[in-house]
């Protein structure tokens, strides 16, 4: 495991470090936007007074705080594994390249004593769960990690009510950042009500109370996409159903489902979904940095 000098120094000095995942770079966003966004996210965190720590694995080495070359490498290398926590040892032991999902990133971030993690959307319970049993490892992992994760909820390629129920079963605290509905990634609504928090300070107090009480499990801060970038729920529903249909026709299964659906939605929306995706991740990185600062103050 290698921690970059910047991140090491930041942690040592008690500065706000924010973890970022690499699956969004390698499998979530298309090239060349993936490189541009990864670099811009880091810059945005720095501009807000934080230290970015992009996490991923290159040739078997776990890196916390990838540099620009490493980000470019993971964005373009031909066979980058998509890693949930269980595959970390496989990737490390075989000396392979791997991009970390929410589950693997939160595991590694916690090991490095990073408290806050920003992403786009988390994995969840898939709509066809009854026949496929497909529930993302993200949910179980978050139930065991001591971290704050800022995400725009989950995509409605998933079954959002079941995802939120499962998070409750697993003991993951879900709070809406200045909202009381679990956001569905591209749109601000989903119909699922959640408690709301109004300030960074409130999130920080909850995090500290949870620690003092030794209650394990992440705090999922659900931060809706900015209004001006939102795609109406009904429009999304149409594209999602088309993408789901295509996935079925092509026999896509397992860990290929999420990346397949994402890329189809980008195509069907003629780029709108991509620009919304980028806007919301950036907004999450900013909010995560401000929360990380508050925790340390
Ligand atoms: N949702 C998105 N974009 C993403 C992902 C999810 O909108 O890039 C990625 C994240 O890394 C998440 C992973 O942790 O997909 C979940 O994959 P799966 O459904 O295979 O567990
Ligand atoms: Mn899955």
CSV table of C-alpha atoms and ligand atoms in Angstrom, one decimal:
chain,number,residue,atom,x,y,z
A,1,UNK,CA,0.0,0.0,0.0
A,2,UNK,CA,1.5,3.4,-1.0
A,3,UNK,CA,0.2,6.7,0.4
A,4,UNK,CA,1.3,9.7,-1.6
A,5,UNK,CA,3.5,12.3,0.1
A,6,UNK,CA,0.7,14.9,-0.2
A,7,UNK,CA,-1.9,12.6,1.5
A,8,UNK,CA,0.5,11.4,4.1
A,9,UNK,CA,1.5,14.9,5.0
A,10,UNK,CA,-2.2,16.0,5.0
A,11,UNK,CA,-3.2,13.2,7.4
A,12,UNK,CA,-0.2,13.8,9.6
A,13,UNK,CA,-1.0,17.6,9.8
A,14,UNK,CA,-4.6,16.9,10.5
A,15,UNK,CA,-5.8,18.5,7.2
A,16,UNK,CA,-9.0,17.5,5.4
A,17,UNK,CA,-8.4,14.6,3.1
A,18,UNK,CA,-11.1,13.4,0.7
A,19,UNK,CA,-11.1,9.9,-0.9
A,20,UNK,CA,-12.1,9.5,-4.5
A,21,UNK,CA,-12.8,6.2,-6.2
A,22,UNK,CA,-11.3,5.0,-9.5
A,23,UNK,CA,-14.1,2.9,-11.0
A,24,UNK,CA,-15.8,6.1,-12.0
A,25,UNK,CA,-12.6,6.8,-14.0
A,26,UNK,CA,-12.0,3.4,-15.5
A,27,UNK,CA,-15.5,2.1,-16.0
A,28,UNK,CA,-17.9,4.8,-15.1
A,29,UNK,CA,-17.1,7.7,-17.5
A,30,UNK,CA,-16.0,7.5,-21.2
A,31,UNK,CA,-12.6,8.5,-22.4
A,32,UNK,CA,-11.4,11.3,-22.6
A,33,UNK,CA,-13.9,12.9,-20.1
A,34,UNK,CA,-12.8,10.4,-17.5
A,35,UNK,CA,-9.3,11.9,-17.3
A,36,UNK,CA,-10.5,15.5,-17.4
A,37,UNK,CA,-13.1,14.9,-14.6
A,38,UNK,CA,-10.7,13.0,-12.4
A,39,UNK,CA,-8.2,15.8,-12.6
A,40,UNK,CA,-10.9,18.5,-12.1
A,41,UNK,CA,-12.3,16.8,-9.1
A,42,UNK,CA,-8.8,16.8,-7.5
A,43,UNK,CA,-8.4,20.5,-8.3
A,44,UNK,CA,-11.9,21.3,-6.9
A,45,UNK,CA,-11.0,19.6,-3.6
A,46,UNK,CA,-7.8,21.6,-3.4
A,47,UNK,CA,-9.6,24.9,-4.3
A,48,UNK,CA,-11.9,24.3,-1.3
A,49,UNK,CA,-9.0,23.7,1.0
A,50,UNK,CA,-8.9,19.9,1.0
A,51,UNK,CA,-6.5,17.2,-0.1
A,52,UNK,CA,-7.7,14.7,-2.7
A,53,UNK,CA,-6.8,11.0,-2.4
A,54,UNK,CA,-7.8,9.1,-5.5
A,55,UNK,CA,-7.6,5.4,-4.8
A,56,UNK,CA,-6.8,2.5,-7.1
A,57,UNK,CA,-4.4,-0.4,-7.8
A,58,UNK,CA,-1.6,-0.3,-10.4
A,59,UNK,CA,0.3,-3.5,-11.1
A,60,UNK,CA,-0.7,-4.9,-7.7
A,61,UNK,CA,0.2,-1.8,-5.7
A,62,UNK,CA,-2.6,-0.1,-3.8
A,63,UNK,CA,-2.2,3.6,-4.3
A,64,UNK,CA,-3.8,6.2,-2.0
A,65,UNK,CA,-3.4,9.5,-3.7
A,66,UNK,CA,-2.8,8.7,-7.4
A,67,UNK,CA,-0.7,11.3,-9.3
A,68,UNK,CA,-1.7,12.6,-12.7
A,69,UNK,CA,0.2,9.9,-14.6
A,70,UNK,CA,-1.4,7.2,-12.5
A,71,UNK,CA,-4.8,8.7,-13.1
A,72,UNK,CA,-4.2,8.7,-16.9
A,73,UNK,CA,-2.9,5.2,-16.7
A,74,UNK,CA,-6.0,3.8,-14.9
A,75,UNK,CA,-8.2,5.8,-17.3
A,76,UNK,CA,-6.7,4.2,-20.4
A,77,UNK,CA,-5.0,0.9,-19.5
A,78,UNK,CA,-6.6,-1.9,-21.5
A,79,UNK,CA,-7.7,-4.3,-18.8
A,80,UNK,CA,-8.4,-2.7,-15.5
A,81,UNK,CA,-10.4,-4.9,-13.1
A,82,UNK,CA,-13.5,-3.5,-11.5
A,83,UNK,CA,-12.8,-4.2,-7.8
A,84,UNK,CA,-15.2,-4.8,-5.0
A,85,UNK,CA,-13.6,-5.4,-1.6
A,86,UNK,CA,-13.2,-9.2,-2.1
A,87,UNK,CA,-11.2,-8.7,-5.3
A,88,UNK,CA,-8.5,-6.5,-3.7
A,89,UNK,CA,-6.3,-9.4,-2.6
A,90,UNK,CA,-6.7,-11.1,-6.0
A,91,UNK,CA,-5.6,-7.9,-7.9
A,92,UNK,CA,-2.7,-7.3,-5.4
A,93,UNK,CA,-1.4,-10.9,-5.5
A,94,UNK,CA,-1.6,-11.1,-9.2
A,95,UNK,CA,0.1,-7.8,-9.8
A,96,UNK,CA,-2.8,-6.5,-11.9
A,97,UNK,CA,-4.4,-3.1,-12.4
A,98,UNK,CA,-7.7,-2.5,-10.7
A,99,UNK,CA,-10.2,0.3,-10.2
A,100,UNK,CA,-11.9,0.5,-6.8
A,101,UNK,CA,-15.6,0.7,-6.5
A,102,UNK,CA,-17.4,2.3,-3.6
A,103,UNK,CA,-16.9,-0.8,-1.5
A,104,UNK,CA,-13.2,-1.3,-2.2
A,105,UNK,CA,-12.5,2.5,-1.9
A,106,UNK,CA,-14.2,2.8,1.5
A,107,UNK,CA,-12.3,-0.2,2.8
A,108,UNK,CA,-9.0,1.2,1.7
A,109,UNK,CA,-9.8,4.8,2.8
A,110,UNK,CA,-10.7,3.6,6.3
A,111,UNK,CA,-7.4,1.7,6.5
A,112,UNK,CA,-5.7,5.0,5.8
A,113,UNK,CA,-7.7,6.9,8.4
A,114,UNK,CA,-9.5,9.0,5.8
A,115,UNK,CA,-13.0,10.0,7.1
A,116,UNK,CA,-14.7,11.4,4.0
A,117,UNK,CA,-15.3,9.9,0.6
A,118,UNK,CA,-17.0,11.6,-2.4
A,119,UNK,CA,-18.5,9.7,-5.3
A,120,UNK,CA,-21.3,10.0,-7.9
A,121,UNK,CA,-23.7,7.2,-7.0
A,122,UNK,CA,-23.5,4.1,-4.9
A,123,UNK,CA,-24.4,0.6,-6.1
A,124,UNK,CA,-27.6,-1.0,-4.7
A,125,UNK,CA,-30.3,-3.5,-5.1
A,126,UNK,CA,-31.1,-4.1,-8.7
A,127,UNK,CA,-34.6,-4.0,-10.1
A,128,UNK,CA,-34.5,-7.7,-11.0
A,129,UNK,CA,-33.1,-8.7,-7.7
A,130,UNK,CA,-35.7,-11.5,-7.2
A,131,UNK,CA,-34.3,-13.4,-10.2
A,132,UNK,CA,-30.7,-12.3,-10.2
A,133,UNK,CA,-29.9,-11.8,-6.5
A,134,UNK,CA,-27.9,-8.8,-7.6
A,135,UNK,CA,-27.2,-6.5,-4.6
A,136,UNK,CA,-24.1,-4.4,-4.7
A,137,UNK,CA,-21.3,-5.2,-2.3
A,138,UNK,CA,-21.3,-1.4,-1.6
A,139,UNK,CA,-24.3,-1.8,0.7
A,140,UNK,CA,-22.8,-4.5,3.0
A,141,UNK,CA,-19.4,-2.7,2.9
A,142,UNK,CA,-20.8,0.6,4.0
A,143,UNK,CA,-22.5,-1.1,6.9
A,144,UNK,CA,-19.0,-2.0,8.2
A,145,UNK,CA,-17.0,1.1,7.4
A,146,UNK,CA,-16.5,4.1,9.6
A,147,UNK,CA,-16.7,6.8,6.9
A,148,UNK,CA,-18.9,9.6,5.6
A,149,UNK,CA,-19.7,9.1,1.9
A,150,UNK,CA,-21.3,11.9,-0.2
A,151,UNK,CA,-23.2,10.6,-3.2
A,152,UNK,CA,-26.2,11.8,-5.2
A,153,UNK,CA,-28.1,8.7,-4.0
A,154,UNK,CA,-28.3,5.9,-6.5
A,155,UNK,CA,-29.3,5.6,-10.1
A,156,UNK,CA,-32.8,4.5,-10.8
A,157,UNK,CA,-31.3,1.6,-12.9
A,158,UNK,CA,-31.6,0.3,-9.3
A,159,UNK,CA,-34.7,-0.4,-7.2
A,160,UNK,CA,-34.4,2.7,-5.0
A,161,UNK,CA,-37.0,1.8,-2.3
A,162,UNK,CA,-35.4,-1.6,-1.8
A,163,UNK,CA,-31.9,0.0,-1.8
A,164,UNK,CA,-32.9,2.4,1.0
A,165,UNK,CA,-34.6,-0.4,2.9
A,166,UNK,CA,-31.5,-2.6,2.7
A,167,UNK,CA,-29.4,0.3,3.9
A,168,UNK,CA,-31.7,0.5,7.0
A,169,UNK,CA,-31.4,-3.2,7.6
A,170,UNK,CA,-27.7,-3.0,7.4
A,171,UNK,CA,-27.4,0.0,9.7
A,172,UNK,CA,-26.2,2.6,7.3
A,173,UNK,CA,-27.4,6.1,8.3
A,174,UNK,CA,-28.8,7.9,5.3
A,175,UNK,CA,-29.3,11.7,5.5
A,176,UNK,CA,-30.3,14.1,2.8
A,177,UNK,CA,-28.2,17.2,2.5
A,178,UNK,CA,-30.7,20.0,2.6
A,179,UNK,CA,-33.3,17.7,1.1
A,180,UNK,CA,-35.7,15.0,2.5
A,181,UNK,CA,-36.0,12.7,-0.5
A,182,UNK,CA,-33.4,10.1,-1.5
A,183,UNK,CA,-32.1,11.5,-4.8
A,184,UNK,CA,-32.0,9.3,-7.9
A,185,UNK,CA,-28.7,10.5,-9.3
A,186,UNK,CA,-29.8,12.4,-12.4
A,187,UNK,CA,-32.9,13.7,-10.7
A,188,UNK,CA,-33.5,15.1,-7.3
A,189,UNK,CA,-36.5,13.0,-6.5
A,190,UNK,CA,-37.3,9.3,-6.1
A,191,UNK,CA,-40.4,9.3,-3.8
A,192,UNK,CA,-38.4,7.8,-0.9
A,193,UNK,CA,-38.3,10.0,2.2
A,194,UNK,CA,-35.2,10.4,4.3
A,195,UNK,CA,-34.3,12.6,7.2
A,196,UNK,CA,-32.5,15.8,6.3
A,197,UNK,CA,-29.5,17.7,7.6
A,198,UNK,CA,-28.9,21.3,7.0
A,199,UNK,CA,-25.3,22.0,7.5
A,200,UNK,CA,-21.7,20.6,7.4
A,201,UNK,CA,-21.6,21.1,11.1
A,202,UNK,CA,-24.7,18.9,11.6
A,203,UNK,CA,-23.0,16.0,9.7
A,204,UNK,CA,-19.9,16.4,11.7
A,205,UNK,CA,-21.8,16.2,15.0
A,206,UNK,CA,-23.6,13.1,13.9
A,207,UNK,CA,-20.2,11.5,12.8
A,208,UNK,CA,-18.7,12.3,16.2
A,209,UNK,CA,-21.7,11.0,18.1
A,210,UNK,CA,-21.6,7.8,16.2
A,211,UNK,CA,-17.9,7.4,17.0
A,212,UNK,CA,-18.4,8.0,20.7
A,213,UNK,CA,-21.2,5.5,20.8
A,214,UNK,CA,-19.1,2.9,18.8
A,215,UNK,CA,-21.9,2.4,16.3
A,216,UNK,CA,-20.3,1.1,13.2
A,217,UNK,CA,-21.4,1.8,9.7
A,218,UNK,CA,-21.1,4.6,7.3
A,219,UNK,CA,-23.1,7.8,7.1
A,220,UNK,CA,-24.4,8.2,3.6
A,221,UNK,CA,-24.9,11.9,2.8
A,222,UNK,CA,-27.3,12.0,-0.1
A,223,UNK,CA,-26.6,15.2,-2.0
A,224,UNK,CA,-29.0,15.9,-4.9
A,225,UNK,CA,-27.8,17.0,-8.3
A,226,UNK,CA,-27.9,20.9,-8.7
A,227,UNK,CA,-31.4,21.9,-9.9
A,228,UNK,CA,-30.1,23.5,-13.2
A,229,UNK,CA,-28.5,20.2,-14.2
A,230,UNK,CA,-31.3,17.9,-13.2
A,231,UNK,CA,-32.9,15.5,-15.7
A,232,UNK,CA,-36.6,14.9,-15.0
A,233,UNK,CA,-37.3,11.6,-13.4
A,234,UNK,CA,-39.8,10.6,-16.2
A,235,UNK,CA,-37.2,11.3,-19.0
A,236,UNK,CA,-34.7,9.2,-17.1
A,237,UNK,CA,-37.2,6.4,-16.7
A,238,UNK,CA,-37.6,6.1,-20.4
A,239,UNK,CA,-33.9,5.9,-21.1
A,240,UNK,CA,-33.3,3.5,-18.2
A,241,UNK,CA,-36.0,1.1,-19.4
A,242,UNK,CA,-34.5,1.1,-22.9
A,243,UNK,CA,-31.0,0.4,-21.5
A,244,UNK,CA,-32.4,-2.4,-19.3
A,245,UNK,CA,-34.0,-3.9,-22.3
A,246,UNK,CA,-30.7,-3.8,-24.2
A,247,UNK,CA,-28.9,-5.4,-21.3
A,248,UNK,CA,-31.4,-8.2,-21.3
A,249,UNK,CA,-31.1,-8.7,-25.1
A,250,UNK,CA,-27.3,-8.8,-24.8
A,251,UNK,CA,-27.2,-11.2,-21.9
A,252,UNK,CA,-25.2,-8.7,-19.7
A,253,UNK,CA,-24.8,-10.0,-16.1
A,254,UNK,CA,-22.8,-9.6,-12.9
A,255,UNK,CA,-20.4,-6.7,-12.6
A,256,UNK,CA,-20.8,-5.8,-16.2
A,257,UNK,CA,-24.4,-4.6,-15.6
A,258,UNK,CA,-23.7,-1.2,-14.1
A,259,UNK,CA,-21.1,-0.1,-16.6
A,260,UNK,CA,-23.2,-1.4,-19.5
A,261,UNK,CA,-26.3,0.5,-18.4
A,262,UNK,CA,-24.3,3.7,-17.8
A,263,UNK,CA,-22.8,3.7,-21.2
A,264,UNK,CA,-26.1,3.0,-22.9
A,265,UNK,CA,-27.8,5.9,-21.0
A,266,UNK,CA,-25.0,8.2,-22.1
A,267,UNK,CA,-25.7,7.3,-25.7
A,268,UNK,CA,-29.5,7.4,-25.4
A,269,UNK,CA,-29.4,10.9,-23.8
A,270,UNK,CA,-27.0,12.2,-26.4
A,271,UNK,CA,-24.5,13.5,-23.8
A,272,UNK,CA,-27.0,15.1,-21.4
A,273,UNK,CA,-26.6,12.3,-18.9
A,274,UNK,CA,-22.8,12.7,-19.1
A,275,UNK,CA,-22.9,16.4,-18.3
A,276,UNK,CA,-25.3,15.8,-15.5
A,277,UNK,CA,-23.1,13.0,-14.1
A,278,UNK,CA,-20.1,15.3,-14.2
A,279,UNK,CA,-21.9,18.2,-12.5
A,280,UNK,CA,-23.2,16.1,-9.6
A,281,UNK,CA,-19.8,14.4,-8.9
A,282,UNK,CA,-18.2,17.8,-8.7
A,283,UNK,CA,-20.8,19.1,-6.4
A,284,UNK,CA,-20.3,16.0,-4.2
A,285,UNK,CA,-16.6,16.5,-4.1
A,286,UNK,CA,-17.1,20.1,-2.9
A,287,UNK,CA,-19.6,19.2,-0.2
A,288,UNK,CA,-17.4,16.3,0.9
A,289,UNK,CA,-14.4,18.7,1.3
A,290,UNK,CA,-16.5,21.2,3.4
A,291,UNK,CA,-17.7,18.3,5.6
A,292,UNK,CA,-14.1,17.0,6.0
A,293,UNK,CA,-13.0,20.5,7.1
A,294,UNK,CA,-15.8,20.8,9.6
A,295,UNK,CA,-14.9,17.4,11.2
A,296,UNK,CA,-11.4,18.7,11.9
A,297,UNK,CA,-12.5,22.1,13.2
B,1,LIG,N1,-23.1,4.2,-10.1
B,1,LIG,C1,-22.8,5.2,-10.9
B,1,LIG,N2,-21.6,5.3,-11.5
B,1,LIG,C2,-20.6,4.4,-11.2
B,1,LIG,C3,-20.9,3.3,-10.3
B,1,LIG,C4,-22.1,3.3,-9.7
B,1,LIG,O1,-23.6,6.0,-11.2
B,1,LIG,O2,-19.5,4.5,-11.7
B,1,LIG,C5,-19.8,2.4,-9.9
B,1,LIG,C6,-19.3,2.7,-8.4
B,1,LIG,O3,-17.9,2.4,-8.4
B,1,LIG,C7,-20.1,1.7,-7.6
B,1,LIG,C8,-20.1,0.5,-8.6
B,1,LIG,O4,-19.4,1.3,-6.4
B,1,LIG,O5,-20.3,1.1,-9.8
B,1,LIG,C9,-21.2,-0.5,-8.2
B,1,LIG,O6,-21.1,-1.6,-9.1
B,1,LIG,P1,-21.9,-2.9,-8.8
B,1,LIG,O7,-23.3,-2.5,-9.2
B,1,LIG,O8,-21.4,-3.9,-9.8
B,1,LIG,O9,-21.8,-3.3,-7.4
B,2,LIG,MN1,-23.7,-6.4,-8.8
